[in-house]
Short mmCIF file of C-alpha atoms in Angstrom, two decimals:
data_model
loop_
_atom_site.label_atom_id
_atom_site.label_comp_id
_atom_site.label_asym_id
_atom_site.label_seq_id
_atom_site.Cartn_x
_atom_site.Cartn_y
_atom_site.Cartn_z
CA UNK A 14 57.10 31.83 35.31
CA UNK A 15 56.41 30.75 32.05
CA UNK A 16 59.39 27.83 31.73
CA UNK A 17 58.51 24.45 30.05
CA UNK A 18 57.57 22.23 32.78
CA UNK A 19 60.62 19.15 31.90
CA UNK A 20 62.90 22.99 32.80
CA UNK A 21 60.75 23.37 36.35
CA UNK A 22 61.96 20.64 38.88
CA UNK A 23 60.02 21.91 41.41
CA UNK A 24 56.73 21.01 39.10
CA UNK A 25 57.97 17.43 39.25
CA UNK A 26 58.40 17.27 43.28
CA UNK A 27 54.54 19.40 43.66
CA UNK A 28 53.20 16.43 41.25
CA UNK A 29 54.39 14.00 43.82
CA UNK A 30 53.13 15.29 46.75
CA UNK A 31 49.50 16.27 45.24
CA UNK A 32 46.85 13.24 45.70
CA UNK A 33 45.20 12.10 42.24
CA UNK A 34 41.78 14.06 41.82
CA UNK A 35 42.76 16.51 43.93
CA UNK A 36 41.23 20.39 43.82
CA UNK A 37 44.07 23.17 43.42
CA UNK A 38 44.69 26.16 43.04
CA UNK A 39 47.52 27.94 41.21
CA UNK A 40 47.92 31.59 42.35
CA UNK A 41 50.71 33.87 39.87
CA UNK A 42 49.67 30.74 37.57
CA UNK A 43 51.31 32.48 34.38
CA UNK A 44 50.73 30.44 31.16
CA UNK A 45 49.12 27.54 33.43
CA UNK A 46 52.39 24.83 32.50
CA UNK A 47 51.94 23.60 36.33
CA UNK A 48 48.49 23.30 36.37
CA UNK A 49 48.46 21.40 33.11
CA UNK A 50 51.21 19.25 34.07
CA UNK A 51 49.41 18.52 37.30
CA UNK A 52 46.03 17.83 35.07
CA UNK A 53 48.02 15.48 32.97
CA UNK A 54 50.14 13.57 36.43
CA UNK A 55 47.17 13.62 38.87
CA UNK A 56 43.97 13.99 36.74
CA UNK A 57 43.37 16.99 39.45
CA UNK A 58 40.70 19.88 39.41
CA UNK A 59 42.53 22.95 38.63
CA UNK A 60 42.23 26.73 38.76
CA UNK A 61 44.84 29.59 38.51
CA UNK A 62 44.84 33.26 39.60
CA UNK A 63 46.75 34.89 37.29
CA UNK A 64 46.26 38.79 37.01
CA UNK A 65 48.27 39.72 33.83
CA UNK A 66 46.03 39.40 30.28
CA UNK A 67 49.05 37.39 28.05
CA UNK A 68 49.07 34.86 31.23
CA UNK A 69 45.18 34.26 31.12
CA UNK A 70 45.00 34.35 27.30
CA UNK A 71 48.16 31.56 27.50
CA UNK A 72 45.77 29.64 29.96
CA UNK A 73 42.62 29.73 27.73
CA UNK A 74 44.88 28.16 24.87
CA UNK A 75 46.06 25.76 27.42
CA UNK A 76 43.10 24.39 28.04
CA UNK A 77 43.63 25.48 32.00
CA UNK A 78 40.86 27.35 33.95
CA UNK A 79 41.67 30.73 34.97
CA UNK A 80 40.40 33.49 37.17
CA UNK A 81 42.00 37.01 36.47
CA UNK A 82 42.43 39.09 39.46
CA UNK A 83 44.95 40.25 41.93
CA UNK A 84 45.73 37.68 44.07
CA UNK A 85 47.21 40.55 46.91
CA UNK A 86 43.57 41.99 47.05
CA UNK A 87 42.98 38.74 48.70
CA UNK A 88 41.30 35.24 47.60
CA UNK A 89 38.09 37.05 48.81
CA UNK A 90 35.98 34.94 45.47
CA UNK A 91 36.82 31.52 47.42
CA UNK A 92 35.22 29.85 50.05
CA UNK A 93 37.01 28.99 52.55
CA UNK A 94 38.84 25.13 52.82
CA UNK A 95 37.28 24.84 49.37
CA UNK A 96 40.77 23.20 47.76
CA UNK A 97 43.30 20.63 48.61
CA UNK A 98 46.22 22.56 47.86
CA UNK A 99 46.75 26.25 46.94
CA UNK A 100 50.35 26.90 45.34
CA UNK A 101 52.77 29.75 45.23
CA UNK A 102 55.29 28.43 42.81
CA UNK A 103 58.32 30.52 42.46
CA UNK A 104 56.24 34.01 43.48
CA UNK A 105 56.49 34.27 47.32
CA UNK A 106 59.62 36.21 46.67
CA UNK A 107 57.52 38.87 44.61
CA UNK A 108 54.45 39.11 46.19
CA UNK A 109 54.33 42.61 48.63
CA UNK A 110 52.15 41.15 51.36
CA UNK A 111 53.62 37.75 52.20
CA UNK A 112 52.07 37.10 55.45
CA UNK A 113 48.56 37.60 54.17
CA UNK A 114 49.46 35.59 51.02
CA UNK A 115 49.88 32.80 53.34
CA UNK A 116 47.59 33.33 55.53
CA UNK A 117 44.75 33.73 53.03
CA UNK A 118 46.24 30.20 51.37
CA UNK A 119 45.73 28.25 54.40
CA UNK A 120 42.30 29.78 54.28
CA UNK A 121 41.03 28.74 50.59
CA UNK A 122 43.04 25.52 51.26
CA UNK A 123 43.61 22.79 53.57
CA UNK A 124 47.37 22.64 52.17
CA UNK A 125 50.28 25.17 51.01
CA UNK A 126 52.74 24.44 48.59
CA UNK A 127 55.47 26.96 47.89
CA UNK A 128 58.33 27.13 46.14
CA UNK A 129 61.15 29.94 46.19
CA UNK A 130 64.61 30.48 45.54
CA UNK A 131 67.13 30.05 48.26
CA UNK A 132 68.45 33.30 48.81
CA UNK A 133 70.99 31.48 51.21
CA UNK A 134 72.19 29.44 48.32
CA UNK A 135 76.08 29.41 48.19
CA UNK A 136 76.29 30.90 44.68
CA UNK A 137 74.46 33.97 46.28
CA UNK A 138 76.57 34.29 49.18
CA UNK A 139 79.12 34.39 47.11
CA UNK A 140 77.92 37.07 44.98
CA UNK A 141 77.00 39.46 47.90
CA UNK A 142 80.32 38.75 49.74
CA UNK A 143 81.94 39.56 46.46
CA UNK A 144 79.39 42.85 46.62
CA UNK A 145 77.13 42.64 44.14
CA UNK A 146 73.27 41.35 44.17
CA UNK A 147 72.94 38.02 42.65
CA UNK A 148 72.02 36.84 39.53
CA UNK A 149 71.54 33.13 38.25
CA UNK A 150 69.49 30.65 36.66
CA UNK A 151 66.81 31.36 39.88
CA UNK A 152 67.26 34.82 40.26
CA UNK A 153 67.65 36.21 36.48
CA UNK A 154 67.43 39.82 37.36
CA UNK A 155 69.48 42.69 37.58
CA UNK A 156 68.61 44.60 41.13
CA UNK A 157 66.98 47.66 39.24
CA UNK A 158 64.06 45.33 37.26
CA UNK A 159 63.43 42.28 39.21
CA UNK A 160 59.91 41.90 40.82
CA UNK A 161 61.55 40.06 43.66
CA UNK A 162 61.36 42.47 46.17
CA UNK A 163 60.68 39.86 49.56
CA UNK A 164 63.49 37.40 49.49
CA UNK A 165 64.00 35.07 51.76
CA UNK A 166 66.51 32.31 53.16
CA UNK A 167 65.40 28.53 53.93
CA UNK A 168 66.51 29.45 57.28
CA UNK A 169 64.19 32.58 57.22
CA UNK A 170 60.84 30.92 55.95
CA UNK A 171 61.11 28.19 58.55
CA UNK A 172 61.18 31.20 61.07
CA UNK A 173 58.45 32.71 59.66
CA UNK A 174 56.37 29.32 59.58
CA UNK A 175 57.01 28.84 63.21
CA UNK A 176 56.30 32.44 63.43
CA UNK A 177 52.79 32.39 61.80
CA UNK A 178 51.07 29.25 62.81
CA UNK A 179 52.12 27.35 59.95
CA UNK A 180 53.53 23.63 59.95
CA UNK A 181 55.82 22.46 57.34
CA UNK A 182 54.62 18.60 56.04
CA UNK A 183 57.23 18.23 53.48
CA UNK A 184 59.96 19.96 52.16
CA UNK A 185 62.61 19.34 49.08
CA UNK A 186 65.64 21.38 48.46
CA UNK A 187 66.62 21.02 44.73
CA UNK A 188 70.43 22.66 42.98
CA UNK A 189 70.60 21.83 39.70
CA UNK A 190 67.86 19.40 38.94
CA UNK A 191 68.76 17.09 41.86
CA UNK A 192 67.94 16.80 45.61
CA UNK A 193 70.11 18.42 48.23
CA UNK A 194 69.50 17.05 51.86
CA UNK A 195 73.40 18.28 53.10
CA UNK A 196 73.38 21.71 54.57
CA UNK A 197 70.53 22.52 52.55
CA UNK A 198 70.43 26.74 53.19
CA UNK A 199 74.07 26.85 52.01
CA UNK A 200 73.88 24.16 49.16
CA UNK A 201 69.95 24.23 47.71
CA UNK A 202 69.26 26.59 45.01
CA UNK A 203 65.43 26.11 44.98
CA UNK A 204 63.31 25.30 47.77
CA UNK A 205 60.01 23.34 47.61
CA UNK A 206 57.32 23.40 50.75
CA UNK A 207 54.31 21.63 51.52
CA UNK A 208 52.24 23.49 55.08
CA UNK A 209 49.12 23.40 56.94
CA UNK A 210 47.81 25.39 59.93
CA UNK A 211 49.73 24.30 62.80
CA UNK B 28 18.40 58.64 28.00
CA UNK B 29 19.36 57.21 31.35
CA UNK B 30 19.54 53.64 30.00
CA UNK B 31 21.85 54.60 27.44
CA UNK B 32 24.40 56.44 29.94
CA UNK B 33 25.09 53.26 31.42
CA UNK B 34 26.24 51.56 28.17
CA UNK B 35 29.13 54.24 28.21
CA UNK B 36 31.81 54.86 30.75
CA UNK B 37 32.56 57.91 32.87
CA UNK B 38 35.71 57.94 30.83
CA UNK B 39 34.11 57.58 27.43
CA UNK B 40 32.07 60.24 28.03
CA UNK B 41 34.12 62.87 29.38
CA UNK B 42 36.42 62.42 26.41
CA UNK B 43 34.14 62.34 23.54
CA UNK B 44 31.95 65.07 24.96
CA UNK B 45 33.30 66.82 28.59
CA UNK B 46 31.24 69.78 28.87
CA UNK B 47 31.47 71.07 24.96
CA UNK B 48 28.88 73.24 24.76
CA UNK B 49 26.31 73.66 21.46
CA UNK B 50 26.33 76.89 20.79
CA UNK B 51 29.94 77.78 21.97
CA UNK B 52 28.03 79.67 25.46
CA UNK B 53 25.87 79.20 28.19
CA UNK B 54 21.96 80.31 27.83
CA UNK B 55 20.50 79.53 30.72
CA UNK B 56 18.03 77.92 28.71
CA UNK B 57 15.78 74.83 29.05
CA UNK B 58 16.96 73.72 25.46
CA UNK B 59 20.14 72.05 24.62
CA UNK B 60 22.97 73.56 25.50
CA UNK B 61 25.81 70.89 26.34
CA UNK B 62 27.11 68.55 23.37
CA UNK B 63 26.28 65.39 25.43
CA UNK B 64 22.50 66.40 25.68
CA UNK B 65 22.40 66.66 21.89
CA UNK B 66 24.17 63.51 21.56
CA UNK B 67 21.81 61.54 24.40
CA UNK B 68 18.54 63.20 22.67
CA UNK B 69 20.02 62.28 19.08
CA UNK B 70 20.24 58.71 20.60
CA UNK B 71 16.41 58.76 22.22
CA UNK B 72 15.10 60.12 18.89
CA UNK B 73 16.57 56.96 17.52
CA UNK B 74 15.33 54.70 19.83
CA UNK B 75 12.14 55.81 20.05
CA UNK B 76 11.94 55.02 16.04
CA UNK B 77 13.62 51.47 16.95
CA UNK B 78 11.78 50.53 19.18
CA UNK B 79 7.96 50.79 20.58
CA UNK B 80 7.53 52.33 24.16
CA UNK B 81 5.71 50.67 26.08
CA UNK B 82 8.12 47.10 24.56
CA UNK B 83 10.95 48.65 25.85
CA UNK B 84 9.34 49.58 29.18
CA UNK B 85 8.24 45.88 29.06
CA UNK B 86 11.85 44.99 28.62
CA UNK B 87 13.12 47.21 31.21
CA UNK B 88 10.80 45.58 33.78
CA UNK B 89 11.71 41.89 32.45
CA UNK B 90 15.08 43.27 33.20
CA UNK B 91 14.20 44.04 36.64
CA UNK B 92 12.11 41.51 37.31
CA UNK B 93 15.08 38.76 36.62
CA UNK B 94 16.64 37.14 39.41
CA UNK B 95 18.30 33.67 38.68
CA UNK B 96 18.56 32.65 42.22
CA UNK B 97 15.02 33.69 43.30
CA UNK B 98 13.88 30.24 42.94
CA UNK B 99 16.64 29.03 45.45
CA UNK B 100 16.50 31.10 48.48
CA UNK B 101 18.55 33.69 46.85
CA UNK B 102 21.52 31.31 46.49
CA UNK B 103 23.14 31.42 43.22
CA UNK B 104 25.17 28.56 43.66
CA UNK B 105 21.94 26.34 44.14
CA UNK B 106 21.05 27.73 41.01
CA UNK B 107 24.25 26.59 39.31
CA UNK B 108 23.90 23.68 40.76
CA UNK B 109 22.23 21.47 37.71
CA UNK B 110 24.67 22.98 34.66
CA UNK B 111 27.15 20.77 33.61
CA UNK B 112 28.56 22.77 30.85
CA UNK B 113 32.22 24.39 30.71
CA UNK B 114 31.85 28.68 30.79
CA UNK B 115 33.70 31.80 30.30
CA UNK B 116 32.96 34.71 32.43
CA UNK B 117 34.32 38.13 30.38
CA UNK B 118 33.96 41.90 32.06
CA UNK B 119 34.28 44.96 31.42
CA UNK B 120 36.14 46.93 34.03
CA UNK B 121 34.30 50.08 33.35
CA UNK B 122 30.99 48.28 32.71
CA UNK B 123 28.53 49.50 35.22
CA UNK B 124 25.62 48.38 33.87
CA UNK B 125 27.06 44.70 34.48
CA UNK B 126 29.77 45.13 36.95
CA UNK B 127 32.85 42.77 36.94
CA UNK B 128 31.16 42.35 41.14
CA UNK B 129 28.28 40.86 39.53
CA UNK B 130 30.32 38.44 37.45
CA UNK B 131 32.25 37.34 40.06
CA UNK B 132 29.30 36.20 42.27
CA UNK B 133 29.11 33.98 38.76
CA UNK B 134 32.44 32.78 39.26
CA UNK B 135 31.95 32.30 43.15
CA UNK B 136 28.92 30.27 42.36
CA UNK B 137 30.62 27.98 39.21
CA UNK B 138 33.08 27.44 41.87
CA UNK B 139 30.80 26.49 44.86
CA UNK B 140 29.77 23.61 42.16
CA UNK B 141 33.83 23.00 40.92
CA UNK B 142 32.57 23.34 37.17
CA UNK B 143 34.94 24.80 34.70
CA UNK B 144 35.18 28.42 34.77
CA UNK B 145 37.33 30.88 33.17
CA UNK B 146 37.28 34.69 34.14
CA UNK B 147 38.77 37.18 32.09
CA UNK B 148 38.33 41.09 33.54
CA UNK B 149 39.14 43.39 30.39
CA UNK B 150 40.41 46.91 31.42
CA UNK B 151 38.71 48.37 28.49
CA UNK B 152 37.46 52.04 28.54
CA UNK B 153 34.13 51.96 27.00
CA UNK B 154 31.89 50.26 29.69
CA UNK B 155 29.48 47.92 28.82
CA UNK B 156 29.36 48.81 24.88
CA UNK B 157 32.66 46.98 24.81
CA UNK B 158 31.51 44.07 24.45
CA UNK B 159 30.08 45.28 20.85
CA UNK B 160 33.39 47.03 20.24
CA UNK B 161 36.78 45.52 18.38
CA UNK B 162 38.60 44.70 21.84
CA UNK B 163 41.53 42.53 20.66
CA UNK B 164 41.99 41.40 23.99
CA UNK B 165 38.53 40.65 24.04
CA UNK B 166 38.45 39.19 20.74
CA UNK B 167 41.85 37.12 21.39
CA UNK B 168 40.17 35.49 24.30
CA UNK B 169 36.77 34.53 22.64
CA UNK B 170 38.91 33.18 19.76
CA UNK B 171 41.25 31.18 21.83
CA UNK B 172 38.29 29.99 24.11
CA UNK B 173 36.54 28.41 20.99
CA UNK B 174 39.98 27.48 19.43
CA UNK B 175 40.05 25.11 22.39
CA UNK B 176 35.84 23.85 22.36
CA UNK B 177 37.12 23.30 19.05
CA UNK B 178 40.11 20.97 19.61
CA UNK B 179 38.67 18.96 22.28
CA UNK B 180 35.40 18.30 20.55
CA UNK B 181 37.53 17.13 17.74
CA UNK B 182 35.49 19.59 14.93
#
């Protein structure tokens, strides 16, 4: 979480979809690079939730507001439809309690954004098939000390949208640095959503 | 005595003093018998000299008497309402004469007004004297905080 933003392609496709002036909120914000990139793009109101001390001290020298707290005990400090957009960038996949996650984003804010690897991604497949977890540029961990423990498919969060009363607005599937619109569970490394309540 | 207790922690306490006793038994006495009364009684014999009795009762009740939202219906955020400056929020997890709850309904407020707000919650053992204390967290954070007044006000 803590990548130079011209390395995040998903920060690039979250800057385009986010209106100039906007309020968000970064949950898992790590060092703040998205929230100062999106500062810098959109001139937008920013906050993070970030709940390790080297990620909020990295935010204070970014110039980023932070609040330090767990975001799985709940966004309890924030009124309700009080941003634009709340963001999970690449931390659905390690959060324990996705649904209320979500659900408590849709809450604080009138739009989701999330972004996850594809854990239907070709390059996967062919790593389980070949019977071993994967590991890649998305998922850099070996099984026994990555905090990914709720990985999904692009196939399997459109299920759970449908699933949850979420609609998707908007959603990009990048490999590579580039846009994948063919067969996107099987060839996109890195998905990008945008949701509200259905 | 009870006004210094809650500058410690629980923690603090029980592992500078747990239940030492002064005399190495128990008397059954009136007098001091546990290290922690000597220490708390060493600390009101010093405070007493420090300060003058009936000021520090004065303060006490200032203390009490202090409500920043009184003047708004109880709501904090009304309060907030008129500050324009940037802040940082820092607690003390085991601070309970200041709780990190009270801090946040800081935060909650700042953010009822969208002003600029950093929170920092330091898991630091020594309750609200920690903020007197060489915290480098602590320390790391002020420093960085100012690093930053400093670079944007151009000094």
């Amino acid at each position: 979480m803590n990548t130079n933003a011209m390395q995040r392609a998903d920060f690039a496709a979250i800057a385009n979809w986010i209106k100039p002036a906007a309020r968000v909120l970064d949950l898992g914000c790590g060092d703040g690079t998205l929230l100062r990139f999106l500062a810098e793009q959109r001139d937008t109101i920013g906050y993070g939730v970030e709940i390790d001390d080297a990620g909020v001290l990295a935010c204070v020298t970014n110039g980023v507001n932070v609040i330090q707290g767990d975001m799985e005990r709940g966004l309890s400090g924030f009124a309700d439809d009080s941003f634009d957009y709340v963001i999970l960038s690449q931390t659905l996949q390690a959060v324990r309690s996705s649904e209320r996650v979500v659900s408590e984003m849709l809450r604080v804010g009138r739009e989701g954004i999330v972004t996850f690897p594809n854990f239907g991604y070709w390059r996967n497949r062919l790593q389980v098939m070949s019977g071993h977890m994967p590991v890649s540029d998305n998922l850099p961990y070996a099984w026994f000390d990555t905090p990914n423990i709720h990985l999904c498919t692009i196939a399997d969060f459109e299920n759970f949208c449908r699933d949850h009363g979420v609609r998707i607005r908007e959603r990009i599937v990048i490999t590579d640095g580039n846009a994948v619109t063919l067969m996107p569970n099987l060839f996109g490394a890195l998905a990008v959503y945008r949701f509200e309540r259905a | 005595m009870v006004g210094h207790i809650t500058y410690l922690s629980d923690d603090e306490m029980a592992s500078k003093f747990g239940r030492q006793l002064r005399h190495g038994r128990l008397n059954y006495t009136f007098g001091v018998e546990f290290e922690i009364e000597s220490y708390l009684s060493h600390q009101a014999d010093k405070f007493s000299d420090y300060f003058d009795a009936n000021t520090y009762l004065r303060i006490t009740k200032a203390l009490d008497y202090f409500d920043p939202a009184a003047a708004h219906g109880g709501n904090l955020s009304l309060a907030l309402e008129p500050a324009t400056a940037s802040f940082l929020v820092v607690s003390f997890t085991t601070d309970w004469r200041f709780s990190p709850e009270r801090s946040r309904e800081i935060i909650k407020a700042l953010l009822d007004n969208r002003r600029n707000v950093t929170y920092a919650e330091i898991d630091a053992p020594h309750g609200h004297d920690a903020f007197l204390l060489d915290d480098a967290r602590y320390h790391g954070l002020v420093a960085a905080y100012f690093g930053r007044v400093g670079a944007e006000s151009g000094a």
